[in-house]
Amino acid sequence: MRVTLLPACVLVLLVLDPGLTAPTLTPEEESARSLEPQSDLQLATNYLHQFYNLQTDPLGRMRRSGLSFASKVKDMQTFFGLNATGALDSDTLEVMRSPRCGVPDVEDYSHTQGTRWNKNVLTYSVGRYTRDLPRSAVDSLIQSAFNVWARASGLTFVRLRTNSADIMVEFATNAHGDFYPFDGPRGTLAHAFGPGLGAGGDTHFDDDERWTAGEKTGFNLFVVAAHEFGHALGLKHSRNPASVMYPTYKMSRPSNLLSREDVANINALYSPLRAGTNYILRNFPWLSRPLSSRLLQDRCAPDLTFDAVTTLGRATFFFRDRYLWIKHNEQSDIKEGPISNFMPKIKTSIDAAFWIPRRSAAYLIHESSFWTVKGSVIKGKARALSFFGFPAWVREVDAAVHVVKTGRTLFFMQNMYWSYNENRKVMDFGYPKYISEDFPGVNATINAAFSKENFIYFFVGQQVYKFDYSLKHVVGVETANSWLGC
Ligand code: ZN
Ligand code: CA
Ligand code: ZN
């Protein structure tokens, strides 16, 4: 299942970015027994080697040049807010024995500062599960942990059922295909790689722990996952015990997982300003019109559906009644308001919309007519839908999407669809066909559709089906407004 991990990991570790944080392990000793000085020293040496970049000789022994060891102890003590004495006192050893994340607390590569994904929609997939919890419980705890970050940032996480997601989530024990074997019960609980290709973003949980959904026994999967996903998004450990990025395990109140610092850090990393010039404002000057806040709609309402969705330039437009949300592909903020605020000519709702990249043109359909939007301008008057060669009885469509690879625009109506050849400008022969024949798994009336890369996203009620156009099957399901960061 995870055959690609090892080569990807080797590639990443040796060639790419050493800042794909080097997670390691520390043996959590059977508490009291390790109080004798020699094993304390061994524990401390392992700990500092793994989390504070203490150099050891090839046999794994520390270079007992005193200074370096004591200064690493001080670093660690400073990190955890202990008295920075450099001596292994009981407070220090207690922290060293606490179950924790496997990612180091210090970075030995300064250039990794601010590693981030260059996109706002990230995919994830759960590969190997734990047997500690039912699969459905794991799925929902993982989803909740992603939602913690989605709510704070406007990042969107889309669950796939394939092995090619940005963030692969796995439960594993001991050696598991990367260079960071787990260590049995306690000690290291989990680790995650920072953003990047291959193993980048991948998140591993030590399956020798007892994972739970509760607070009393074992380790709470939601809390640990939220921490690890912070790393998968590019965040480092925090010294603030209130931060979810604090390195040792603590059972926090799940309703209040992120500190203000966490929210600020994730938004600093994925701030809209980082994406460069403000494409939308530059190209859609209507956006600068003031909005009446009374008109704002709740994009996170659980029953929200869309009438039409389309790419338009580097943004995605979501239409609902006479309202519009605009999400720039590389920015986390969402513009919204009545459609007429953005496109004064349009006083109606939009039933369907599609985008043809090579023409830089979007087509917005309302009942039996459509507008062409090019650059920032609606060109001319609305034209008749019959332009596309529909039979006379077709008076409206539910959804439309252009597939770049085939040069076809697909129009969906109830349980059937048409295929229009944009190159030859004719309707393809043999249509309409049944949607269920060619899009297995998409069995209800389609409200909206748009395509991105090799996928068509079908909005059906409150759900979105991610359909792989090459494989011809659904590879993921999400809620519709997860696209708006809910
Ligand atoms: Zn961590
Ligand atoms: Ca462990
Ligand atoms: Zn691992």
XYZ file of C-alpha atoms and ligand atoms in Angstrom:
489
model
C 0.000 0.000 0.000
C 2.773 2.359 0.896
C 5.392 1.117 -1.545
C 6.209 4.581 -2.733
C 7.045 5.940 0.688
C 10.585 4.701 0.999
C 11.976 5.984 -2.288
C 10.065 9.221 -1.879
C 11.393 9.611 1.592
C 14.977 8.888 0.595
C 14.676 11.366 -2.208
C 13.290 13.968 0.075
C 15.786 13.422 2.811
C 18.895 13.161 0.725
C 18.199 15.483 -2.123
C 15.503 17.899 -1.286
C 14.786 19.641 1.853
C 16.451 18.665 5.071
C 13.890 20.885 6.698
C 11.277 18.220 6.141
C 11.734 18.137 9.810
C 13.751 15.180 10.951
C 11.465 13.432 13.346
C 12.977 10.995 15.768
C 12.149 9.066 18.846
C 12.985 9.015 22.427
C 12.483 5.989 24.639
C 10.120 6.770 27.423
C 11.672 4.869 30.255
C 9.598 2.877 32.686
C 9.593 5.928 34.911
C 11.063 5.239 38.346
C 13.553 2.612 37.319
C 15.596 5.044 35.301
C 16.432 7.273 38.193
C 19.955 5.974 38.522
C 22.393 8.518 37.066
C 23.687 6.394 34.202
C 20.301 5.814 32.649
C 19.328 9.441 33.249
C 22.387 10.384 31.293
C 21.503 7.948 28.540
C 17.935 9.232 28.435
C 19.125 12.822 28.304
C 21.685 12.049 25.629
C 19.108 10.355 23.428
C 16.637 13.119 24.021
C 19.030 15.945 23.232
C 20.351 14.105 20.216
C 16.887 13.647 18.850
C 15.295 16.971 19.689
C 18.142 19.440 20.253
C 20.675 18.420 17.665
C 23.237 17.150 20.156
C 26.110 15.663 18.162
C 26.988 12.093 19.038
C 29.863 9.953 17.824
C 29.298 7.192 15.255
C 28.464 4.714 18.002
C 25.688 6.947 19.232
C 27.603 8.055 22.303
C 27.599 11.708 23.026
C 30.736 13.669 22.635
C 31.188 14.413 26.304
C 32.947 17.631 25.698
C 30.839 18.898 28.577
C 30.177 22.301 27.183
C 28.111 21.161 24.277
C 26.085 18.771 26.426
C 25.360 21.335 29.122
C 24.476 23.972 26.568
C 22.018 21.591 24.932
C 20.478 20.901 28.329
C 20.153 24.658 28.741
C 18.534 24.986 25.323
C 16.029 22.372 26.300
C 15.397 23.926 29.690
C 14.888 27.312 28.106
C 12.467 25.872 25.594
C 10.328 24.364 28.326
C 10.598 27.346 30.649
C 12.650 25.481 33.250
C 15.572 26.888 35.221
C 18.346 26.975 32.636
C 21.031 25.444 34.832
C 22.479 22.982 32.338
C 22.157 20.277 35.000
C 19.899 17.243 34.769
C 17.628 18.081 37.667
C 14.388 16.273 38.359
C 12.161 18.809 36.562
C 14.274 18.469 33.457
C 14.213 14.679 33.542
C 10.489 14.717 34.090
C 9.946 16.654 30.889
C 12.338 14.335 29.085
C 10.206 11.384 30.152
C 6.949 12.930 28.963
C 5.290 11.439 25.898
C 5.771 13.821 23.017
C 5.923 14.535 19.319
C 8.874 13.117 17.373
C 9.690 16.343 15.565
C 12.760 18.192 16.965
C 12.332 21.415 18.922
C 15.219 23.179 17.208
C 15.936 23.493 13.536
C 19.479 23.012 12.423
C 18.668 24.428 9.018
C 17.685 28.038 9.171
C 16.616 28.202 5.529
C 13.595 26.055 6.252
C 11.880 28.947 7.969
C 8.422 29.389 6.579
C 8.144 26.250 4.475
C 4.595 26.168 3.220
C 2.339 24.638 0.615
C 1.799 26.795 -2.431
C -1.903 26.084 -2.453
C -4.883 26.474 -0.204
C -6.677 23.249 -0.984
C -4.806 20.222 0.335
C -5.720 16.590 -0.029
C -5.307 13.915 2.590
C -5.876 10.222 2.796
C -5.741 7.672 5.596
C -3.600 4.726 4.514
C -3.058 2.269 7.348
C -5.540 2.454 10.214
C -5.131 1.612 13.882
C -7.159 -1.176 15.407
C -7.654 0.816 18.593
C -10.684 2.607 17.179
C -13.317 1.847 14.552
C -12.351 3.171 11.129
C -15.266 5.576 11.129
C -14.037 7.021 14.422
C -10.522 7.457 13.043
C -11.942 9.144 9.948
C -13.982 11.565 11.949
C -11.221 12.394 14.451
C -8.792 13.021 11.601
C -11.327 15.181 9.823
C -11.993 17.132 13.015
C -8.267 17.705 13.455
C -8.026 19.129 9.921
C -11.103 21.246 10.576
C -9.321 22.890 13.486
C -6.855 24.383 10.987
C -9.427 24.905 8.227
C -11.587 27.029 10.527
C -8.637 29.141 11.590
C -7.105 29.711 8.193
C -9.316 29.306 5.168
C -7.266 26.298 4.124
C -9.399 23.499 2.743
C -8.729 19.805 3.256
C -10.180 17.318 0.831
C -10.234 13.678 1.737
C -9.218 11.192 -0.954
C -9.313 7.422 -0.940
C -6.131 7.065 -2.952
C -2.462 6.873 -1.997
C -1.524 10.055 -3.761
C -2.754 12.709 -1.363
C -0.638 15.656 -0.189
C -0.914 14.483 3.399
C -0.814 10.699 3.809
C -1.888 9.622 7.275
C -0.594 6.255 8.515
C -0.485 4.262 11.718
C 2.718 2.249 12.005
C 5.008 0.653 14.564
C 8.806 0.656 14.956
C 10.609 0.928 11.599
C 7.987 1.885 9.030
C 9.668 2.980 5.836
C 11.194 6.313 6.765
C 14.363 6.908 8.765
C 12.477 7.571 11.964
C 11.369 4.321 13.542
C 8.888 4.484 16.392
C 9.771 3.324 19.875
C 7.020 1.170 21.312
C 4.576 2.444 23.927
C 4.916 6.088 25.079
C 8.001 8.135 24.220
C 7.373 9.368 20.712
C 3.703 9.367 19.804
C 3.717 10.605 16.233
C 5.639 12.664 13.736
C 4.973 14.574 10.538
C 6.981 15.900 7.619
C 6.722 19.548 6.704
C 5.258 20.692 3.365
C 6.902 19.309 0.250
C 6.840 16.672 -2.420
C 7.000 12.941 -1.752
C 6.848 12.328 1.978
C 6.188 16.035 2.578
C 3.123 16.522 4.763
C 2.916 12.837 5.610
C 1.869 12.155 9.160
C 2.610 8.964 11.085
C 1.158 7.776 14.376
C 2.886 5.185 16.574
C 0.454 2.285 16.643
C 2.079 0.929 19.795
C 0.215 3.699 21.602
C -3.361 3.228 22.639
C -5.318 5.724 20.569
C -8.595 6.915 21.955
C -11.356 9.389 21.307
C -11.672 10.217 24.983
C -9.703 11.869 27.727
C -9.150 9.297 30.412
C -6.825 6.634 29.065
C -4.393 6.306 26.195
C -3.695 9.207 23.862
C -6.386 11.323 22.298
C -6.048 10.968 18.550
C -7.767 14.256 17.754
C -5.382 16.272 19.923
C -2.238 14.572 18.640
C -3.441 14.765 15.025
C -4.184 18.478 15.292
C -0.616 19.007 16.534
C 0.943 16.870 13.794
C -1.112 18.515 11.049
C 0.341 21.790 12.266
C 3.754 20.404 11.250
C 2.326 19.068 7.988
C 1.292 22.660 7.237
C 4.713 24.041 8.127
C 4.435 25.056 11.784
C 7.201 24.424 14.290
C 7.120 23.670 17.974
C 6.034 26.411 20.307
C 7.364 27.164 23.779
C 3.968 28.330 24.866
C 2.180 25.579 26.813
C -1.135 27.001 25.582
C -0.166 26.337 21.976
C -1.288 23.200 20.202
C 2.292 23.114 18.880
C 3.792 22.540 22.327
C 5.924 19.391 21.930
C 4.726 17.253 24.839
C 1.351 15.586 25.003
C -1.362 17.225 26.975
C -5.023 16.570 26.939
C -6.550 19.923 26.128
C -10.139 20.873 25.866
C -10.824 20.085 22.214
C -13.140 23.096 21.838
C -10.250 25.416 22.523
C -7.344 23.698 20.856
C -5.657 26.596 19.071
C -4.126 29.451 20.985
C -4.171 32.951 19.555
C -0.536 32.421 18.626
C -1.432 29.294 16.629
C -4.077 31.181 14.665
C -1.654 34.027 14.005
C 1.099 31.629 12.921
C -1.016 29.693 10.458
C -2.314 32.909 8.956
C 1.175 34.352 8.737
C 2.244 31.288 6.784
C -0.792 31.261 4.497
C -1.472 34.953 4.369
C -3.144 36.336 1.250
C -0.267 38.784 0.797
C 2.153 35.970 0.122
C 0.421 35.109 -3.118
C 1.679 38.333 -4.626
C -0.400 40.902 -6.437
C -4.063 40.949 -5.804
C -5.225 39.345 -8.991
C -8.913 39.641 -8.286
C -8.949 43.325 -7.472
C -6.723 44.098 -10.415
C -8.917 42.220 -12.861
C -12.306 42.678 -11.320
C -12.506 46.319 -10.326
C -16.201 45.951 -9.441
C -14.935 44.223 -6.361
C -13.944 47.473 -4.803
C -17.604 48.479 -4.526
C -18.666 48.653 -0.938
C -20.793 45.792 0.294
C -23.675 46.049 2.628
C -22.832 43.720 5.445
C -26.508 42.995 5.971
C -26.446 41.223 2.657
C -23.678 38.860 3.634
C -24.703 35.228 3.694
C -23.392 32.470 5.897
C -21.094 30.460 3.692
C -20.662 27.896 6.460
C -24.366 27.130 6.873
C -24.513 23.324 6.924
C -27.249 23.175 4.285
C -25.511 25.465 1.809
C -25.661 24.367 -1.811
C -24.455 26.099 -4.947
C -26.257 26.776 -8.230
C -23.081 27.011 -10.264
C -19.340 26.870 -9.703
C -16.617 27.790 -12.147
C -13.004 28.692 -12.371
C -12.479 32.221 -13.641
C -8.862 33.103 -14.183
C -7.046 32.180 -11.023
C -10.141 32.286 -8.875
C -13.113 30.023 -8.346
C -16.606 31.525 -8.384
C -19.419 29.977 -6.345
C -22.954 31.118 -7.226
C -26.020 30.723 -5.053
C -29.257 32.572 -5.849
C -28.142 36.145 -6.518
C -25.100 35.804 -4.334
C -21.485 35.056 -5.163
C -18.374 33.916 -3.298
C -14.999 34.302 -4.982
C -12.035 32.310 -3.787
C -8.645 33.121 -5.228
C -6.725 29.911 -5.821
C -3.656 31.097 -3.933
C -5.214 33.281 -1.300
C -7.129 32.372 1.752
C -9.587 35.249 1.934
C -12.931 35.004 0.202
C -14.713 37.875 -1.509
C -18.479 37.789 -1.405
C -21.629 39.720 -2.070
C -24.594 39.994 -4.412
C -23.647 38.975 -7.953
C -24.565 42.451 -9.193
C -21.862 43.944 -6.979
C -19.322 42.142 -9.113
C -21.144 42.029 -12.429
C -23.631 44.859 -12.637
C -25.219 43.505 -15.821
C -26.377 40.346 -14.140
C -29.542 40.726 -12.129
C -30.489 37.068 -11.935
C -29.206 33.864 -10.433
C -26.804 31.668 -12.408
C -27.790 28.074 -13.183
C -24.531 26.837 -14.631
C -21.097 28.182 -15.505
C -17.932 26.997 -17.177
C -14.486 28.287 -18.032
C -12.414 27.743 -21.168
C -8.806 28.526 -20.249
C -7.388 28.904 -23.744
C -9.998 31.568 -24.501
C -9.672 33.069 -21.019
C -13.429 33.118 -21.109
C -16.147 32.084 -18.708
C -19.724 31.408 -19.696
C -22.532 32.075 -17.236
C -25.880 30.459 -17.983
C -29.267 31.596 -16.700
C -32.260 29.618 -17.982
C -32.098 29.693 -21.772
C -29.487 32.408 -22.186
C -25.839 32.901 -21.342
C -23.244 35.642 -20.896
C -19.603 35.534 -21.917
C -17.107 36.961 -19.427
C -13.703 37.757 -20.801
C -10.954 39.286 -18.703
C -12.986 41.423 -16.365
C -15.750 42.309 -18.771
C -19.089 40.815 -19.683
C -19.060 40.854 -23.464
C -22.162 42.151 -25.191
C -25.622 40.918 -24.484
C -26.800 37.566 -23.273
C -27.065 34.991 -26.048
C -29.479 32.097 -26.461
C -28.566 28.724 -25.044
C -29.695 27.184 -28.344
C -26.387 28.505 -29.718
C -24.820 25.255 -28.515
C -27.176 23.177 -30.627
C -29.566 21.892 -27.996
C -32.900 20.507 -29.115
C -35.704 23.035 -28.736
C -37.155 21.420 -25.632
C -34.048 22.177 -23.582
C -34.847 25.418 -21.774
C -32.259 25.284 -19.018
C -29.357 23.218 -17.707
C -28.364 22.281 -14.151
C -24.598 22.433 -14.507
C -21.840 22.740 -17.078
C -18.125 22.034 -17.134
C -15.397 22.334 -19.739
C -12.838 19.517 -19.924
C -9.570 20.880 -21.285
C -8.149 17.493 -22.182
C -10.956 16.610 -24.562
C -11.928 20.122 -25.625
C -15.521 19.291 -24.691
C -18.035 21.219 -22.654
C -20.450 18.972 -20.816
C -23.966 20.195 -20.002
C -25.941 18.378 -17.326
C -29.716 18.323 -17.125
C -31.611 16.112 -14.698
C -30.310 12.574 -15.298
C -28.712 13.197 -18.697
C -25.906 15.163 -20.248
C -24.678 16.607 -23.548
C -21.177 16.935 -24.905
C -20.276 19.980 -26.988
C -17.141 20.032 -29.121
C -15.644 23.487 -28.559
C -13.140 23.090 -31.402
C -15.619 22.183 -34.100
C -18.417 24.094 -32.366
C -20.950 21.312 -32.682
C -22.803 19.090 -30.270
C -21.280 15.603 -30.267
C -23.296 12.849 -31.859
C -25.225 10.407 -29.700
C -26.225 12.783 -26.911
C -27.910 13.184 -24.512
C -26.639 10.198 -22.571
C -27.413 9.088 -19.038
C -25.112 10.649 -16.476
C -24.956 7.383 -14.525
C -23.503 5.548 -17.528
C -20.420 7.712 -17.845
C -20.128 9.111 -14.319
C -20.713 6.107 -12.069
C -21.258 7.139 -8.469
C -22.836 10.481 -9.392
C -26.459 9.419 -9.185
C -28.478 12.504 -8.370
C -29.249 15.778 -10.103
C -26.061 17.802 -10.374
C -26.296 21.351 -9.042
C -22.925 22.568 -10.220
C -19.659 21.270 -11.634
C -16.206 22.508 -12.358
C -12.942 20.934 -13.346
C -9.487 21.232 -11.925
C -6.470 19.282 -13.079
C -7.697 15.813 -13.964
C -10.825 15.986 -11.859
C -14.383 17.110 -12.222
C -16.014 18.257 -9.008
C -19.742 17.550 -8.994
C -21.784 19.483 -6.467
C -24.816 17.428 -5.499
C -26.834 18.937 -2.665
C -24.477 19.650 0.208
C -21.835 17.307 -1.122
C -19.078 17.434 -3.665
C -17.991 14.337 -5.548
C -14.445 14.440 -6.795
C -14.474 12.475 -10.030
C -11.296 11.259 -11.681
C -11.912 11.764 -15.370
C -9.242 9.265 -16.456
C -10.117 6.519 -13.986
C -13.844 7.202 -14.415
C -14.747 6.949 -10.793
C -15.375 9.008 -7.708
C -12.235 9.376 -5.630
C -13.499 11.560 -2.812
C -16.533 13.189 -1.226
C -16.548 16.470 0.694
C -19.090 18.964 1.905
C -19.826 21.700 -0.610
C -18.826 24.574 1.601
C -15.539 22.981 2.598
C -14.440 24.752 -0.587
C -15.129 27.995 1.202
C -13.002 27.063 4.178
C -15.793 25.733 6.398
Zn 5.442 18.258 17.084
Ca 5.950 5.490 21.135
Zn 7.338 7.916 10.049
